[in-house]
């Protein structure tokens, strides 16, 4: 596949004055996160600006310790930025107390972790429908949709099993189904293949693309794996907590070699 040309005017950090497209599913502007390290305030995430369009599948690549998880937790409202603003579906998720942020989270996004976080005493189907119950909805009313979600993720035959009877790849596919149970327009994924074999990881990434194609969910995937990032429409590069301007790849999916070459060009 040819290397896509990069638009030299494109930037990972849109100017603060640029108004966001009103239907962006995710907007971050001027986001910083400081942590105290040896008594000093150190920026872990620095001046992040990004926007994600509906149905877009974007990857953020960066080495271990570059701030990927910190950034994703900020974007999900699991942590609060030291400065800047974050809008999820137009709603501020950087403001308010935990209860308010949790409400935005429940309405607007799903989150997938490296270590699945399935509840061990609930069956696959009970795990998947849990977000509906938390949102005060009766899972029986959504039965057909949940069945087709389990089918899309290839876990419908496992509906009555407990998580301990699943492989890692199956557990991650169940956690993707759970993250999508409430039909969020945005899915945030933190190294979803980091704990999987190469083959199971490839399957998970292919399923994320199917989820985007079939359900229209926008996906932001953080990873240090070039193969995972290559499946995205757009790849952004994070280094020392900052997005590298003018570095992003557009027009994916890409050849893995193109992603690796860009990493080498950037020296990360
Ligand atoms: N609570 C904290 N206090 C101090 N430093 C922190 C804290 N959380 C994270 N850091 C530091 O911030 C940096 C970024 O961490 P983060 O977990 O976001 O990286 P990452 O890119 O997700 O790494 P990995 O690929 O290993 O998961 C690291 O140097 C880490 O040690
Ligand atoms: Mg991480």
Coordinates of C-alpha atoms and ligand atoms in Angstrom, one line a residue:
X1 CA 0.0 0.0 0.0
X2 CA 1.5 3.4 -0.9
X3 CA 2.5 5.7 1.9
X4 CA -0.2 8.4 2.2
X5 CA 1.0 12.0 1.6
X6 CA 0.8 14.1 4.7
X7 CA -0.8 17.4 4.6
X8 CA 1.9 19.7 5.9
X9 CA -0.7 22.1 7.1
X10 CA -2.3 19.4 9.3
X11 CA -1.6 19.6 12.9
X12 CA -2.2 17.4 15.9
X13 CA -2.8 20.5 17.9
X14 CA -5.5 22.7 16.3
X15 CA -5.2 26.3 17.2
X16 CA -7.2 27.1 20.4
X17 CA -9.2 29.6 18.4
X18 CA -10.5 27.0 15.9
X19 CA -14.1 26.2 16.8
X20 CA -14.7 22.5 16.9
X21 CA -17.1 20.9 14.4
X22 CA -20.3 20.7 16.5
X23 CA -20.7 17.0 16.0
X24 CA -17.1 16.0 17.0
X25 CA -17.4 13.0 19.4
X26 CA -14.3 14.1 21.3
X27 CA -12.5 17.4 21.6
X28 CA -9.4 18.1 23.7
X29 CA -7.9 21.6 23.9
X30 CA -4.8 22.7 25.8
X31 CA -4.9 19.7 28.1
X32 CA -2.1 19.3 30.7
X33 CA -1.7 16.9 33.6
X34 CA 0.9 17.5 36.2
X35 CA 2.1 15.0 38.8
X36 CA 4.4 15.5 41.8
X37 CA 7.6 13.6 41.3
X38 CA 10.3 13.9 43.9
X39 CA 8.6 17.1 45.2
X40 CA 8.5 18.7 41.7
X41 CA 5.5 19.3 39.5
X42 CA 6.2 17.4 36.3
X43 CA 3.9 17.6 33.2
X44 CA 2.9 14.0 32.3
X45 CA 0.6 15.2 29.5
X46 CA 1.4 18.4 27.7
X47 CA -0.8 20.8 25.7
X48 CA -2.9 18.1 24.0
X49 CA -5.2 19.2 21.3
X50 CA -7.2 16.7 19.3
X51 CA -10.6 16.1 17.8
X52 CA -12.3 12.9 16.8
X53 CA -15.1 12.8 14.2
X54 CA -18.1 10.5 14.4
X55 CA -17.1 7.0 13.0
X56 CA -13.5 7.8 13.0
X57 CA -10.9 5.1 14.1
X58 CA -7.8 6.8 15.4
X59 CA -4.7 5.4 17.1
X60 CA -2.3 7.2 19.5
X61 CA 1.1 5.6 19.5
X62 CA 3.8 6.2 22.0
X63 CA 6.5 4.3 23.9
X64 CA 6.0 3.0 27.4
X65 CA 5.8 5.9 29.8
X66 CA 4.9 8.5 27.1
X67 CA 1.6 9.3 28.9
X68 CA -0.9 7.2 26.8
X69 CA -2.9 5.8 29.8
X70 CA -2.8 9.2 31.6
X71 CA -4.2 10.9 28.4
X72 CA -6.9 8.3 27.9
X73 CA -8.0 8.5 31.5
X74 CA -8.3 12.2 31.2
X75 CA -10.3 11.9 27.9
X76 CA -12.7 9.4 29.7
X77 CA -13.1 11.7 32.7
X78 CA -11.5 9.0 35.0
X79 CA -9.0 11.7 35.9
X80 CA -9.1 15.5 35.8
X81 CA -6.7 17.6 33.8
X82 CA -4.5 20.3 35.5
X83 CA -5.5 22.6 32.7
X84 CA -7.4 22.6 29.5
X85 CA -10.8 21.3 28.4
X86 CA -12.3 18.0 27.2
X87 CA -15.6 17.7 25.5
X88 CA -17.2 14.3 24.9
X89 CA -20.2 14.5 22.6
X90 CA -20.2 18.3 23.3
X91 CA -20.4 17.7 27.1
X92 CA -17.5 18.9 29.4
X93 CA -16.0 15.9 31.1
X94 CA -13.1 17.9 32.7
X95 CA -15.5 19.8 35.1
X96 CA -17.6 18.8 38.0
X97 CA -17.4 16.1 40.7
X98 CA -17.0 12.4 40.1
X99 CA -20.7 11.9 40.0
X100 CA -21.2 14.4 37.1
X101 CA -18.3 13.0 35.2
X102 CA -19.6 9.5 35.6
X103 CA -22.9 10.5 34.2
X104 CA -21.3 11.9 31.1
X105 CA -19.2 8.8 30.8
X106 CA -22.2 6.5 31.1
X107 CA -24.0 8.4 28.4
X108 CA -21.2 9.1 26.0
X109 CA -18.4 6.5 26.0
X110 CA -17.2 3.0 26.5
X111 CA -13.7 2.1 27.8
X112 CA -11.6 -1.0 27.3
X113 CA -8.6 -1.8 29.5
X114 CA -5.6 -4.0 28.9
X115 CA -6.7 -6.2 31.8
X116 CA -10.4 -6.9 30.9
X117 CA -11.9 -6.1 34.4
X118 CA -14.8 -8.5 34.0
X119 CA -16.7 -9.4 37.2
X120 CA -15.7 -13.0 38.0
X121 CA -19.1 -14.0 39.6
X122 CA -21.2 -12.8 36.6
X123 CA -21.7 -14.8 33.4
X124 CA -20.7 -13.3 30.1
X125 CA -24.2 -12.1 29.4
X126 CA -24.6 -10.6 32.8
X127 CA -21.2 -8.8 32.5
X128 CA -22.3 -7.4 29.1
X129 CA -25.7 -6.2 30.3
X130 CA -24.3 -4.7 33.6
X131 CA -23.9 -1.2 32.1
X132 CA -27.6 -1.2 31.1
X133 CA -28.6 -2.2 34.7
X134 CA -26.4 0.5 36.1
X135 CA -28.1 3.0 33.7
X136 CA -31.5 1.9 35.2
X137 CA -32.6 0.0 32.0
X138 CA -34.1 -3.5 31.8
X139 CA -31.7 -5.7 29.8
X140 CA -34.7 -7.8 28.6
X141 CA -35.9 -4.8 26.6
X142 CA -32.5 -4.8 24.7
X143 CA -32.3 -8.6 24.3
X144 CA -32.2 -8.7 20.5
X145 CA -29.6 -5.9 20.3
X146 CA -27.4 -7.5 23.0
X147 CA -27.6 -10.9 21.1
X148 CA -26.5 -9.3 17.9
X149 CA -23.7 -7.5 19.8
X150 CA -22.5 -10.8 21.2
X151 CA -22.7 -12.3 17.7
X152 CA -20.7 -9.4 16.2
X153 CA -18.0 -10.0 18.8
X154 CA -18.1 -13.8 18.3
X155 CA -19.0 -14.6 21.9
X156 CA -22.7 -15.5 21.6
X157 CA -22.0 -19.2 22.3
X158 CA -20.2 -18.2 25.5
X159 CA -23.1 -16.2 27.0
X160 CA -23.6 -18.5 30.0
X161 CA -20.0 -19.0 30.9
X162 CA -18.1 -17.3 33.8
X163 CA -15.0 -15.2 32.8
X164 CA -12.6 -17.7 34.3
X165 CA -13.7 -20.2 31.6
X166 CA -12.6 -17.9 28.8
X167 CA -9.4 -17.3 26.9
X168 CA -7.8 -13.9 27.1
X169 CA -9.0 -13.0 23.6
X170 CA -12.5 -14.1 24.5
X171 CA -12.4 -12.0 27.7
X172 CA -11.4 -9.0 25.7
X173 CA -14.1 -9.5 23.2
X174 CA -16.6 -9.7 26.0
X175 CA -15.3 -6.5 27.5
X176 CA -15.7 -4.8 24.1
X177 CA -19.4 -6.0 24.0
X178 CA -19.9 -4.7 27.6
X179 CA -18.4 -1.3 26.6
X180 CA -20.9 -1.1 23.7
X181 CA -24.0 -2.3 25.6
X182 CA -25.3 1.2 26.1
X183 CA -24.6 2.1 22.4
X184 CA -22.0 4.9 23.2
X185 CA -20.8 6.9 20.1
X186 CA -17.2 6.7 21.4
X187 CA -15.0 3.8 22.5
X188 CA -11.7 4.5 24.2
X189 CA -9.2 1.5 24.3
X190 CA -6.1 1.4 26.4
X191 CA -3.6 -1.2 24.9
X192 CA -6.5 -3.7 24.3
X193 CA -4.0 -6.3 22.9
X194 CA -1.3 -5.8 25.5
X195 CA -2.2 -9.0 27.4
X196 CA -3.0 -11.2 24.4
X197 CA -1.2 -13.5 22.0
X198 CA -0.4 -12.1 18.6
X199 CA -3.2 -14.0 17.0
X200 CA -5.8 -13.0 19.6
X201 CA -4.6 -9.4 19.4
X202 CA -5.1 -9.3 15.6
X203 CA -8.6 -10.7 16.0
X204 CA -9.5 -8.0 18.6
X205 CA -8.2 -5.2 16.3
X206 CA -10.1 -6.6 13.3
X207 CA -13.2 -6.7 15.5
X208 CA -12.7 -3.1 16.5
X209 CA -12.8 -2.1 12.8
X210 CA -15.9 -4.2 12.3
X211 CA -17.5 -2.4 15.3
X212 CA -16.8 0.9 13.7
X213 CA -18.0 -0.3 10.3
X214 CA -21.2 -1.9 11.6
X215 CA -22.2 0.2 14.6
X216 CA -20.6 3.5 13.5
X217 CA -18.7 3.8 16.9
X218 CA -15.8 6.3 16.9
X219 CA -12.7 4.6 18.3
X220 CA -9.6 6.0 19.9
X221 CA -7.0 3.3 20.5
X222 CA -3.8 3.9 22.4
X223 CA -1.0 1.4 21.8
X224 CA 2.7 0.9 21.5
X225 CA 2.1 -1.8 18.9
X226 CA 2.6 -0.6 15.3
X227 CA 0.5 -3.5 14.0
X228 CA -2.5 -2.4 16.0
X229 CA -2.1 1.3 15.0
X230 CA -1.8 0.3 11.4
X231 CA -5.5 -0.7 11.4
X232 CA -6.6 2.8 12.2
X233 CA -7.7 5.6 9.8
X234 CA -5.3 8.0 11.4
X235 CA -2.3 7.6 13.7
X236 CA -1.1 10.3 16.1
X237 CA 2.3 10.1 17.8
X238 CA 2.8 10.9 21.5
X239 CA 6.2 11.5 22.9
X240 CA 7.0 12.7 26.5
X241 CA 3.3 13.5 27.0
X242 CA 3.0 15.7 23.9
X243 CA 1.5 15.0 20.5
X244 CA 4.1 15.4 17.7
X245 CA 2.8 18.1 15.4
X246 CA 2.8 17.4 11.7
X247 CA 3.6 13.8 12.4
X248 CA 0.3 12.1 12.1
X249 CA -0.5 9.5 9.4
X250 CA -3.8 9.8 7.6
X251 CA -5.7 7.6 5.2
X252 CA -5.3 4.2 6.9
X253 CA -5.4 1.3 7.2
X254 CA -1.6 1.4 6.7
X255 CA 1.1 -1.1 6.1
X256 CA 2.8 -1.9 9.4
X257 CA 6.1 -0.9 7.8
X258 CA 4.8 2.6 7.1
X259 CA 4.0 3.0 10.8
X260 CA 7.4 1.7 11.9
X261 CA 9.1 4.0 9.4
X262 CA 7.3 7.0 10.8
X263 CA 8.3 6.0 14.3
X264 CA 11.9 5.8 13.2
X265 CA 11.7 9.2 11.5
X266 CA 10.4 10.7 14.7
X267 CA 13.0 8.9 16.8
X268 CA 10.5 7.3 19.1
Ligands
LIG1 N1 0.2 9.2 39.7 C1 1.4 9.4 39.2 N2 2.4 10.0 39.9 C2 3.6 10.3 39.3 N3 3.9 9.9 38.1 C3 3.0 9.3 37.4 C4 1.7 8.9 37.9 N4 1.0 8.3 36.9 C5 1.8 8.2 35.9 N5 3.0 8.7 36.1 C6 4.2 8.8 35.2 O1 3.7 9.4 34.0 C7 4.3 8.8 32.9 C8 3.3 8.3 31.9 O2 2.6 7.2 32.5 P1 1.5 6.5 31.6 O3 1.0 5.3 32.5 O4 0.4 7.4 31.2 O5 2.3 5.9 30.4 P2 1.9 4.9 29.2 O6 2.3 5.6 28.0 O7 0.5 4.5 29.4 O8 2.9 3.7 29.5 P3 2.7 2.1 29.2 O9 2.9 1.9 27.7 O10 3.8 1.5 30.0 O11 1.3 1.7 29.7 C9 5.2 7.7 33.4 O12 6.6 8.2 33.5 C10 4.7 7.4 34.8 O13 5.7 7.0 35.7
LIG2 MG1 -0.4 2.6 29.7

